[in-house]
mmCIF file of C-alpha atoms in Angstrom:
data_model
loop_
_atom_site.group_PDB
_atom_site.id
_atom_site.type_symbol
_atom_site.label_atom_id
_atom_site.label_comp_id
_atom_site.label_asym_id
_atom_site.label_seq_id
_atom_site.Cartn_x
_atom_site.Cartn_y
_atom_site.Cartn_z
ATOM 1 C CA MET A 1 20.702 31.709 -10.335
ATOM 2 C CA ARG A 2 21.979 28.359 -9.051
ATOM 3 C CA ILE A 3 19.985 26.952 -6.141
ATOM 4 C CA ASP A 4 19.475 23.776 -4.125
ATOM 5 C CA GLY A 5 15.961 22.326 -4.163
ATOM 6 C CA VAL A 6 14.048 20.191 -1.668
ATOM 7 C CA PHE A 7 10.821 18.441 -2.698
ATOM 8 C CA SER A 8 8.247 17.093 -0.260
ATOM 9 C CA GLY A 9 6.289 13.902 -0.672
ATOM 10 C CA GLY A 10 2.594 13.946 -1.401
ATOM 11 C CA GLY A 11 1.685 11.037 -3.632
ATOM 12 C CA ILE A 12 -0.311 12.042 -6.666
ATOM 13 C CA LYS A 13 -0.385 15.631 -5.408
ATOM 14 C CA ALA A 14 3.202 15.903 -6.609
ATOM 15 C CA LEU A 15 1.884 16.907 -10.025
ATOM 16 C CA SER A 16 1.839 20.410 -8.553
ATOM 17 C CA LEU A 17 5.614 20.158 -8.140
ATOM 18 C CA ILE A 18 6.011 20.043 -11.917
ATOM 19 C CA GLY A 19 4.163 23.323 -12.299
ATOM 20 C CA ALA A 20 6.244 24.889 -9.534
ATOM 21 C CA VAL A 21 9.476 23.754 -11.181
ATOM 22 C CA GLU A 22 8.384 25.280 -14.481
ATOM 23 C CA ALA A 23 7.806 28.610 -12.724
ATOM 24 C CA ALA A 24 11.318 28.336 -11.259
ATOM 25 C CA GLU A 25 12.752 27.598 -14.712
ATOM 26 C CA HIS A 26 10.983 30.615 -16.185
ATOM 27 C CA ARG A 27 12.627 32.732 -13.486
ATOM 28 C CA GLY A 28 16.070 31.497 -14.514
ATOM 29 C CA LEU A 29 16.662 29.206 -11.531
ATOM 30 C CA CYS A 30 18.982 26.217 -12.036
ATOM 31 C CA PHE A 31 19.147 23.319 -9.569
ATOM 32 C CA GLU A 32 22.629 22.392 -8.328
ATOM 33 C CA ARG A 33 21.683 19.891 -5.594
ATOM 34 C CA VAL A 34 18.277 18.325 -5.030
ATOM 35 C CA ALA A 35 16.664 16.208 -2.339
ATOM 36 C CA GLY A 36 13.270 14.678 -1.808
ATOM 37 C CA THR A 37 11.020 12.171 -0.129
ATOM 38 C CA SER A 38 8.566 9.760 -1.751
ATOM 39 C CA ALA A 39 7.052 11.479 -4.819
ATOM 40 C CA GLY A 40 9.449 14.325 -4.063
ATOM 41 C CA ALA A 41 12.327 11.859 -4.453
ATOM 42 C CA LEU A 42 11.040 10.997 -7.917
ATOM 43 C CA MET A 43 10.848 14.690 -8.742
ATOM 44 C CA ALA A 44 14.382 15.294 -7.472
ATOM 45 C CA ALA A 45 15.761 12.374 -9.502
ATOM 46 C CA LEU A 46 14.152 13.567 -12.734
ATOM 47 C CA VAL A 47 15.313 17.138 -12.188
ATOM 48 C CA LYS A 48 18.864 15.920 -11.574
ATOM 49 C CA ALA A 49 18.657 13.786 -14.720
ATOM 50 C CA GLY A 50 18.042 16.954 -16.691
ATOM 51 C CA TYR A 51 14.330 16.686 -17.350
ATOM 52 C CA LYS A 52 12.602 20.029 -17.794
ATOM 53 C CA ALA A 53 9.121 20.702 -16.466
ATOM 54 C CA ASP A 54 7.462 20.610 -19.886
ATOM 55 C CA GLU A 55 9.037 17.206 -20.564
ATOM 56 C CA MET A 56 7.814 15.850 -17.241
ATOM 57 C CA LYS A 57 4.331 17.180 -17.918
ATOM 58 C CA SER A 58 4.246 15.451 -21.310
ATOM 59 C CA ILE A 59 5.304 12.181 -19.682
ATOM 60 C CA ILE A 60 2.662 12.459 -16.969
ATOM 61 C CA ASP A 61 -0.093 13.443 -19.406
ATOM 62 C CA THR A 62 0.262 10.114 -21.219
ATOM 63 C CA LEU A 63 0.846 7.986 -18.119
ATOM 64 C CA ASP A 64 -1.777 5.576 -16.809
ATOM 65 C CA PHE A 65 -1.238 5.826 -13.050
ATOM 66 C CA LYS A 66 -3.189 2.629 -12.471
ATOM 67 C CA LYS A 67 -0.245 0.708 -13.929
ATOM 68 C CA PHE A 68 1.619 1.506 -10.727
ATOM 69 C CA LEU A 69 -0.857 -0.751 -8.939
ATOM 70 C CA ASP A 70 0.893 -3.896 -10.121
ATOM 71 C CA THR A 71 -0.286 -7.053 -8.450
ATOM 72 C CA SER A 72 -0.276 -10.793 -9.015
ATOM 73 C CA LYS A 73 -2.850 -12.060 -11.506
ATOM 74 C CA VAL A 74 -4.865 -14.087 -9.029
ATOM 75 C CA PRO A 75 -8.599 -13.263 -9.433
ATOM 76 C CA ILE A 76 -9.425 -14.038 -5.817
ATOM 77 C CA PRO A 77 -10.139 -10.954 -3.654
ATOM 78 C CA PHE A 78 -9.188 -12.809 -0.486
ATOM 79 C CA MET A 79 -5.675 -13.271 -1.883
ATOM 80 C CA ASN A 80 -5.083 -9.536 -1.511
ATOM 81 C CA TRP A 81 -5.476 -9.842 2.235
ATOM 82 C CA LEU A 82 -3.156 -12.836 2.335
ATOM 83 C CA LYS A 83 -0.637 -10.864 0.304
ATOM 84 C CA LEU A 84 -0.929 -7.916 2.671
ATOM 85 C CA TYR A 85 -0.236 -10.285 5.558
ATOM 86 C CA TRP A 86 2.718 -12.121 4.011
ATOM 87 C CA LYS A 87 4.166 -9.542 1.622
ATOM 88 C CA LEU A 88 3.348 -6.530 3.838
ATOM 89 C CA GLY A 89 1.812 -4.663 0.907
ATOM 90 C CA LEU A 90 -0.863 -4.842 -1.774
ATOM 91 C CA PHE A 91 1.203 -3.848 -4.808
ATOM 92 C CA LYS A 92 4.678 -4.934 -5.867
ATOM 93 C CA GLY A 93 6.128 -1.604 -6.960
ATOM 94 C CA ASP A 94 8.081 -3.200 -9.827
ATOM 95 C CA TYR A 95 6.329 -1.121 -12.477
ATOM 96 C CA LEU A 96 7.210 2.097 -10.657
ATOM 97 C CA GLU A 97 10.886 1.153 -10.379
ATOM 98 C CA ASN A 98 11.146 0.018 -14.005
ATOM 99 C CA TRP A 99 9.394 3.174 -15.211
ATOM 100 C CA VAL A 100 11.810 5.403 -13.297
ATOM 101 C CA ALA A 101 14.785 3.331 -14.469
ATOM 102 C CA THR A 102 13.735 3.782 -18.103
ATOM 103 C CA LEU A 103 13.350 7.548 -17.740
ATOM 104 C CA LEU A 104 16.780 7.848 -16.135
ATOM 105 C CA ALA A 105 18.420 5.506 -18.649
ATOM 106 C CA ASN A 106 17.133 7.734 -21.441
ATOM 107 C CA ARG A 107 19.459 10.391 -20.011
ATOM 108 C CA GLY A 108 22.375 8.005 -19.550
ATOM 109 C CA ILE A 109 21.848 7.634 -15.801
ATOM 110 C CA VAL A 110 21.604 4.362 -13.882
ATOM 111 C CA THR A 111 23.485 4.590 -10.587
ATOM 112 C CA PHE A 112 24.561 7.394 -8.260
ATOM 113 C CA ALA A 113 27.986 7.247 -9.930
ATOM 114 C CA ASP A 114 26.404 8.749 -13.043
ATOM 115 C CA ILE A 115 25.661 12.089 -11.363
ATOM 116 C CA PRO A 116 27.903 14.510 -9.432
ATOM 117 C CA TYR A 117 28.723 13.359 -5.907
ATOM 118 C CA GLY A 118 26.302 14.697 -3.309
ATOM 119 C CA SER A 119 23.966 16.242 -5.876
ATOM 120 C CA LEU A 120 20.974 13.980 -5.102
ATOM 121 C CA LYS A 121 19.716 12.937 -1.664
ATOM 122 C CA ILE A 122 16.742 10.628 -1.160
ATOM 123 C CA ILE A 123 14.988 9.887 2.138
ATOM 124 C CA ALA A 124 13.677 6.456 3.152
ATOM 125 C CA SER A 125 12.701 4.802 6.447
ATOM 126 C CA ASP A 126 14.174 1.658 8.000
ATOM 127 C CA ILE A 127 11.245 0.490 10.123
ATOM 128 C CA THR A 128 13.135 -2.552 11.411
ATOM 129 C CA ARG A 129 15.843 -0.453 13.050
ATOM 130 C CA GLY A 130 13.533 2.488 13.621
ATOM 131 C CA ARG A 131 15.654 5.048 11.813
ATOM 132 C CA LEU A 132 15.669 7.447 8.910
ATOM 133 C CA ILE A 133 18.147 6.749 6.129
ATOM 134 C CA VAL A 134 19.608 9.128 3.563
ATOM 135 C CA LEU A 135 20.396 7.601 0.198
ATOM 136 C CA PRO A 136 22.995 7.053 -1.053
ATOM 137 C CA ASP A 137 24.934 8.141 2.068
ATOM 138 C CA ASP A 138 23.755 5.391 4.430
ATOM 139 C CA LEU A 139 23.971 2.449 2.017
ATOM 140 C CA GLU A 140 27.386 1.407 3.304
ATOM 141 C CA GLU A 141 25.724 0.425 6.581
ATOM 142 C CA TYR A 142 23.941 -2.274 4.588
ATOM 143 C CA GLY A 143 27.104 -3.489 2.878
ATOM 144 C CA LEU A 144 26.284 -1.688 -0.371
ATOM 145 C CA LEU A 145 28.472 0.611 -2.437
ATOM 146 C CA PRO A 146 26.627 3.940 -2.800
ATOM 147 C CA GLU A 147 28.098 4.683 -6.222
ATOM 148 C CA ARG A 148 26.841 1.367 -7.624
ATOM 149 C CA PHE A 149 23.314 1.619 -6.274
ATOM 150 C CA PRO A 150 20.550 2.224 -8.864
ATOM 151 C CA ILE A 151 18.823 5.574 -8.410
ATOM 152 C CA ALA A 152 15.516 4.054 -9.531
ATOM 153 C CA ARG A 153 15.778 1.557 -6.667
ATOM 154 C CA ALA A 154 16.358 4.378 -4.193
ATOM 155 C CA VAL A 155 13.310 6.228 -5.531
ATOM 156 C CA ARG A 156 11.210 3.093 -5.183
ATOM 157 C CA MET A 157 12.350 2.666 -1.594
ATOM 158 C CA SER A 158 11.377 6.229 -0.777
ATOM 159 C CA CYS A 159 7.969 5.746 -2.460
ATOM 160 C CA SER A 160 7.082 2.453 -0.762
ATOM 161 C CA LEU A 161 3.955 3.522 1.118
ATOM 162 C CA PRO A 162 3.374 1.119 4.035
ATOM 163 C CA TYR A 163 0.641 -1.455 3.318
ATOM 164 C CA PHE A 164 0.372 -0.079 -0.227
ATOM 165 C CA PHE A 165 3.647 -1.154 -1.879
ATOM 166 C CA TYR A 166 5.860 -4.045 -0.801
ATOM 167 C CA PRO A 167 8.681 -2.818 1.451
ATOM 168 C CA ILE A 168 12.242 -3.288 0.211
ATOM 169 C CA LYS A 169 14.537 -5.668 2.072
ATOM 170 C CA LEU A 170 18.122 -4.711 2.861
ATOM 171 C CA PHE A 171 20.660 -6.635 4.928
ATOM 172 C CA ASN A 172 23.362 -5.105 7.081
ATOM 173 C CA ARG A 173 26.945 -6.353 7.303
ATOM 174 C CA VAL A 174 26.061 -9.106 9.789
ATOM 175 C CA GLY A 175 23.110 -10.354 7.770
ATOM 176 C CA GLN A 176 20.296 -8.725 9.734
ATOM 177 C CA LYS A 177 17.275 -7.944 7.574
ATOM 178 C CA SER A 178 15.684 -4.502 7.451
ATOM 179 C CA TYR A 179 12.427 -3.448 5.854
ATOM 180 C CA ILE A 180 12.689 -0.115 4.036
ATOM 181 C CA VAL A 181 9.544 1.943 3.424
ATOM 182 C CA ASP A 182 8.406 5.416 2.405
ATOM 183 C CA GLY A 183 10.654 8.191 3.656
ATOM 184 C CA GLY A 184 7.559 10.189 4.561
ATOM 185 C CA VAL A 185 7.110 7.995 7.629
ATOM 186 C CA LEU A 186 9.979 9.873 9.281
ATOM 187 C CA SER A 187 10.679 12.978 7.182
ATOM 188 C CA ASN A 188 8.363 13.958 4.375
ATOM 189 C CA PHE A 189 10.076 17.294 3.741
ATOM 190 C CA PRO A 190 13.855 17.050 4.392
ATOM 191 C CA MET A 191 14.579 20.776 4.263
ATOM 192 C CA TRP A 192 17.210 20.145 6.923
ATOM 193 C CA LEU A 193 19.435 18.188 4.517
ATOM 194 C CA PHE A 194 21.073 21.257 3.008
ATOM 195 C CA GLN A 195 21.115 23.398 6.139
ATOM 196 C CA ARG A 196 24.498 24.323 7.571
ATOM 197 C CA LYS A 197 25.157 24.655 11.284
ATOM 198 C CA ASP A 198 25.974 28.338 10.835
ATOM 199 C CA ARG A 199 22.745 28.747 8.774
ATOM 200 C CA VAL A 200 24.734 30.533 6.051
ATOM 201 C CA PRO A 201 24.200 28.556 2.823
ATOM 202 C CA ILE A 202 26.605 28.632 -0.100
ATOM 203 C CA ARG A 203 23.624 29.089 -2.413
ATOM 204 C CA PRO A 204 19.881 29.590 -1.853
ATOM 205 C CA VAL A 205 17.874 26.573 -0.727
ATOM 206 C CA LEU A 206 14.318 26.550 -2.071
ATOM 207 C CA GLY A 207 11.712 24.197 -0.645
ATOM 208 C CA PHE A 208 8.669 22.847 -2.475
ATOM 209 C CA GLN A 209 6.135 21.767 0.150
ATOM 210 C CA LEU A 210 2.814 20.121 -0.743
ATOM 211 C CA SER A 211 1.000 21.254 2.380
ATOM 212 C CA SER A 212 0.166 24.339 4.390
ATOM 213 C CA TYR A 213 2.464 26.206 6.714
ATOM 214 C CA ILE A 214 1.915 25.042 10.307
ATOM 215 C CA ASN A 215 0.286 28.338 11.238
ATOM 216 C CA ASP A 216 -2.325 27.883 8.522
ATOM 217 C CA HIS A 217 -5.544 25.985 9.010
ATOM 218 C CA ILE A 218 -5.137 22.267 8.362
ATOM 219 C CA PRO A 219 -8.420 20.479 7.557
ATOM 220 C CA THR A 220 -9.586 17.582 9.690
ATOM 221 C CA HIS A 221 -10.224 14.103 8.314
ATOM 222 C CA GLN A 222 -13.489 12.205 8.478
ATOM 223 C CA VAL A 223 -12.691 8.664 9.613
ATOM 224 C CA LYS A 224 -15.663 6.319 9.541
ATOM 225 C CA ASN A 225 -14.234 3.228 7.871
ATOM 226 C CA ALA A 226 -10.975 1.457 7.081
ATOM 227 C CA VAL A 227 -10.509 3.193 3.723
ATOM 228 C CA GLN A 228 -10.902 6.650 5.278
ATOM 229 C CA LEU A 229 -8.527 5.622 8.066
ATOM 230 C CA PHE A 230 -5.945 4.588 5.461
ATOM 231 C CA LYS A 231 -6.236 7.932 3.642
ATOM 232 C CA ALA A 232 -6.138 9.935 6.871
ATOM 233 C CA LEU A 233 -3.025 8.046 7.969
ATOM 234 C CA PHE A 234 -1.072 9.041 4.884
ATOM 235 C CA GLU A 235 -2.412 12.583 4.745
ATOM 236 C CA THR A 236 -1.210 13.041 8.320
ATOM 237 C CA MET A 237 2.121 11.395 7.543
ATOM 238 C CA MET A 238 2.642 13.731 4.590
ATOM 239 C CA GLN A 239 1.700 16.916 6.439
ATOM 240 C CA ALA A 240 2.389 16.737 10.121
ATOM 241 C CA HIS A 241 5.901 16.163 11.376
ATOM 242 C CA ASP A 242 8.254 18.321 9.344
ATOM 243 C CA ASN A 243 5.926 21.310 9.563
ATOM 244 C CA ARG A 244 6.385 21.347 13.326
ATOM 245 C CA TYR A 245 10.060 22.174 12.822
ATOM 246 C CA ILE A 246 9.737 24.839 10.138
ATOM 247 C CA ASP A 247 10.426 28.134 11.835
ATOM 248 C CA THR A 248 9.707 31.561 10.411
ATOM 249 C CA HIS A 249 13.222 31.817 8.961
ATOM 250 C CA ASP A 250 12.900 28.534 7.070
ATOM 251 C CA ALA A 251 9.402 29.373 5.840
ATOM 252 C CA ARG A 252 10.793 32.322 3.904
ATOM 253 C CA ASP A 253 12.453 29.840 1.550
ATOM 254 C CA ILE A 254 9.518 27.476 1.061
ATOM 255 C CA ILE A 255 6.778 27.456 -1.554
ATOM 256 C CA PHE A 256 3.709 26.076 0.230
ATOM 257 C CA MET A 257 1.231 24.324 -2.069
ATOM 258 C CA PRO A 258 -1.679 23.021 0.049
ATOM 259 C CA VAL A 259 -3.481 20.670 -2.336
ATOM 260 C CA LYS A 260 -6.692 19.936 -0.449
ATOM 261 C CA HIS A 261 -9.047 18.337 -2.960
ATOM 262 C CA VAL A 262 -6.928 15.320 -3.989
ATOM 263 C CA SER A 263 -5.862 12.275 -1.985
ATOM 264 C CA VAL A 264 -2.241 11.152 -2.010
ATOM 265 C CA ILE A 265 -3.349 7.791 -3.463
ATOM 266 C CA ASP A 266 -5.892 9.023 -6.017
ATOM 267 C CA PHE A 267 -4.509 7.217 -9.077
ATOM 268 C CA GLN A 268 -7.574 7.808 -11.265
ATOM 269 C CA LEU A 269 -7.281 11.528 -11.915
ATOM 270 C CA SER A 270 -8.832 12.946 -15.061
ATOM 271 C CA ALA A 271 -6.767 14.964 -17.528
ATOM 272 C CA GLU A 272 -8.536 18.074 -16.269
ATOM 273 C CA ALA A 273 -7.636 17.304 -12.655
ATOM 274 C CA LYS A 274 -3.993 16.745 -13.621
ATOM 275 C CA ASN A 275 -3.878 20.126 -15.344
ATOM 276 C CA GLU A 276 -5.460 21.816 -12.334
ATOM 277 C CA LEU A 277 -2.754 20.433 -10.048
ATOM 278 C CA TYR A 278 -0.048 21.503 -12.454
ATOM 279 C CA GLN A 279 -1.452 25.027 -12.810
ATOM 280 C CA PHE A 280 -1.933 25.351 -9.054
ATOM 281 C CA GLY A 281 1.749 24.603 -8.471
ATOM 282 C CA TYR A 282 2.809 27.033 -11.180
ATOM 283 C CA ASP A 283 0.653 29.863 -9.821
ATOM 284 C CA ARG A 284 1.789 29.377 -6.223
ATOM 285 C CA ALA A 285 5.450 29.289 -7.221
ATOM 286 C CA GLU A 286 5.219 32.255 -9.581
ATOM 287 C CA HIS A 287 3.606 34.411 -6.904
ATOM 288 C CA PHE A 288 6.212 33.358 -4.326
ATOM 289 C CA LEU A 289 9.251 33.777 -6.566
ATOM 290 C CA GLN A 290 8.446 37.353 -7.547
ATOM 291 C CA SER A 291 9.678 38.598 -4.185
ATOM 292 C CA TRP A 292 11.933 35.666 -3.201
ATOM 293 C CA ILE A 293 14.430 36.092 -6.032
ATOM 294 C CA ALA A 294 14.691 39.838 -5.465
ATOM 295 C CA GLY A 295 15.809 39.234 -1.882
ATOM 296 C CA LYS A 296 18.636 36.829 -2.733
ATOM 297 C CA THR A 297 22.255 37.870 -3.245
ATOM 298 C CA TYR A 298 24.615 34.937 -3.846
ATOM 299 C CA PRO A 299 27.185 33.740 -3.401
ATOM 300 C CA HIS A 300 26.903 34.861 0.182
ATOM 301 C CA PRO A 301 29.734 37.267 1.187
ATOM 302 C CA ALA A 302 30.994 34.735 3.730
ATOM 303 C CA PHE A 303 31.813 32.314 0.898
ATOM 304 C CA LYS A 304 33.330 34.624 -1.704
ATOM 305 C CA ASN A 305 36.780 33.117 -1.253
ATOM 306 C CA ARG A 306 35.649 29.503 -1.098
ATOM 307 C CA ALA A 307 35.482 27.071 -3.961
#
């Protein structure tokens, strides 16, 4: 069955998305269009590039996540605070972008022109203009040609956690500078991207959400110092806003994977912890898909005569 997929952000928790995608593959689901925010944008890009879940798992199993924390080689702790002040982030994000670019290039993909039009949507946040941007759609507003824009760059923009990674600078047609940061600031789970006004989709839309449904219990955060405040900020950013707008109808098409024991910025996971996240995503998706697939009949009758 051909479907559209939407992947939420969640930092390192996104390892559960790989397990969920493998469950979908085992059920014969094939992604036509994909969208995502932050780590979900990375997932969407790799899925669109043709990577299967077992390939992604092999890549992650050998990856040292600490390499993403690329910083200047100045052995003076105080310099980190100066960098945060002047660069607006602790880590450059170059390693992340280059890593994604290499993975995509291995499949012959560099820019949005290398994939079918409209098949990949990535969310980022323009904090200068105070608006959400959809990539590649909104790039023309910054004087950029969407089809020539590197997908790895778009993924990096969507993954640029405020204060953590350097924001990306874009300039509009009149030369005004904008700072682009993590899409999760404004929409961590863009399920709305593939929704039609008449709510009758051409094909099923399946959401992969790394948090609980709004009606479920959401744990509180202990905030007693700056580090805990930082973690609580991003946990809230990843969980709160989009869930408020998920109604009962939408929830029927969403696999909820509430990973509660791992922080979004826990880059020192053991191999065992990685496998637990992966298996958790697989189990949640497999349980959900047993009944979800049985209830889907597509193409919808309203679209039988449409291309």
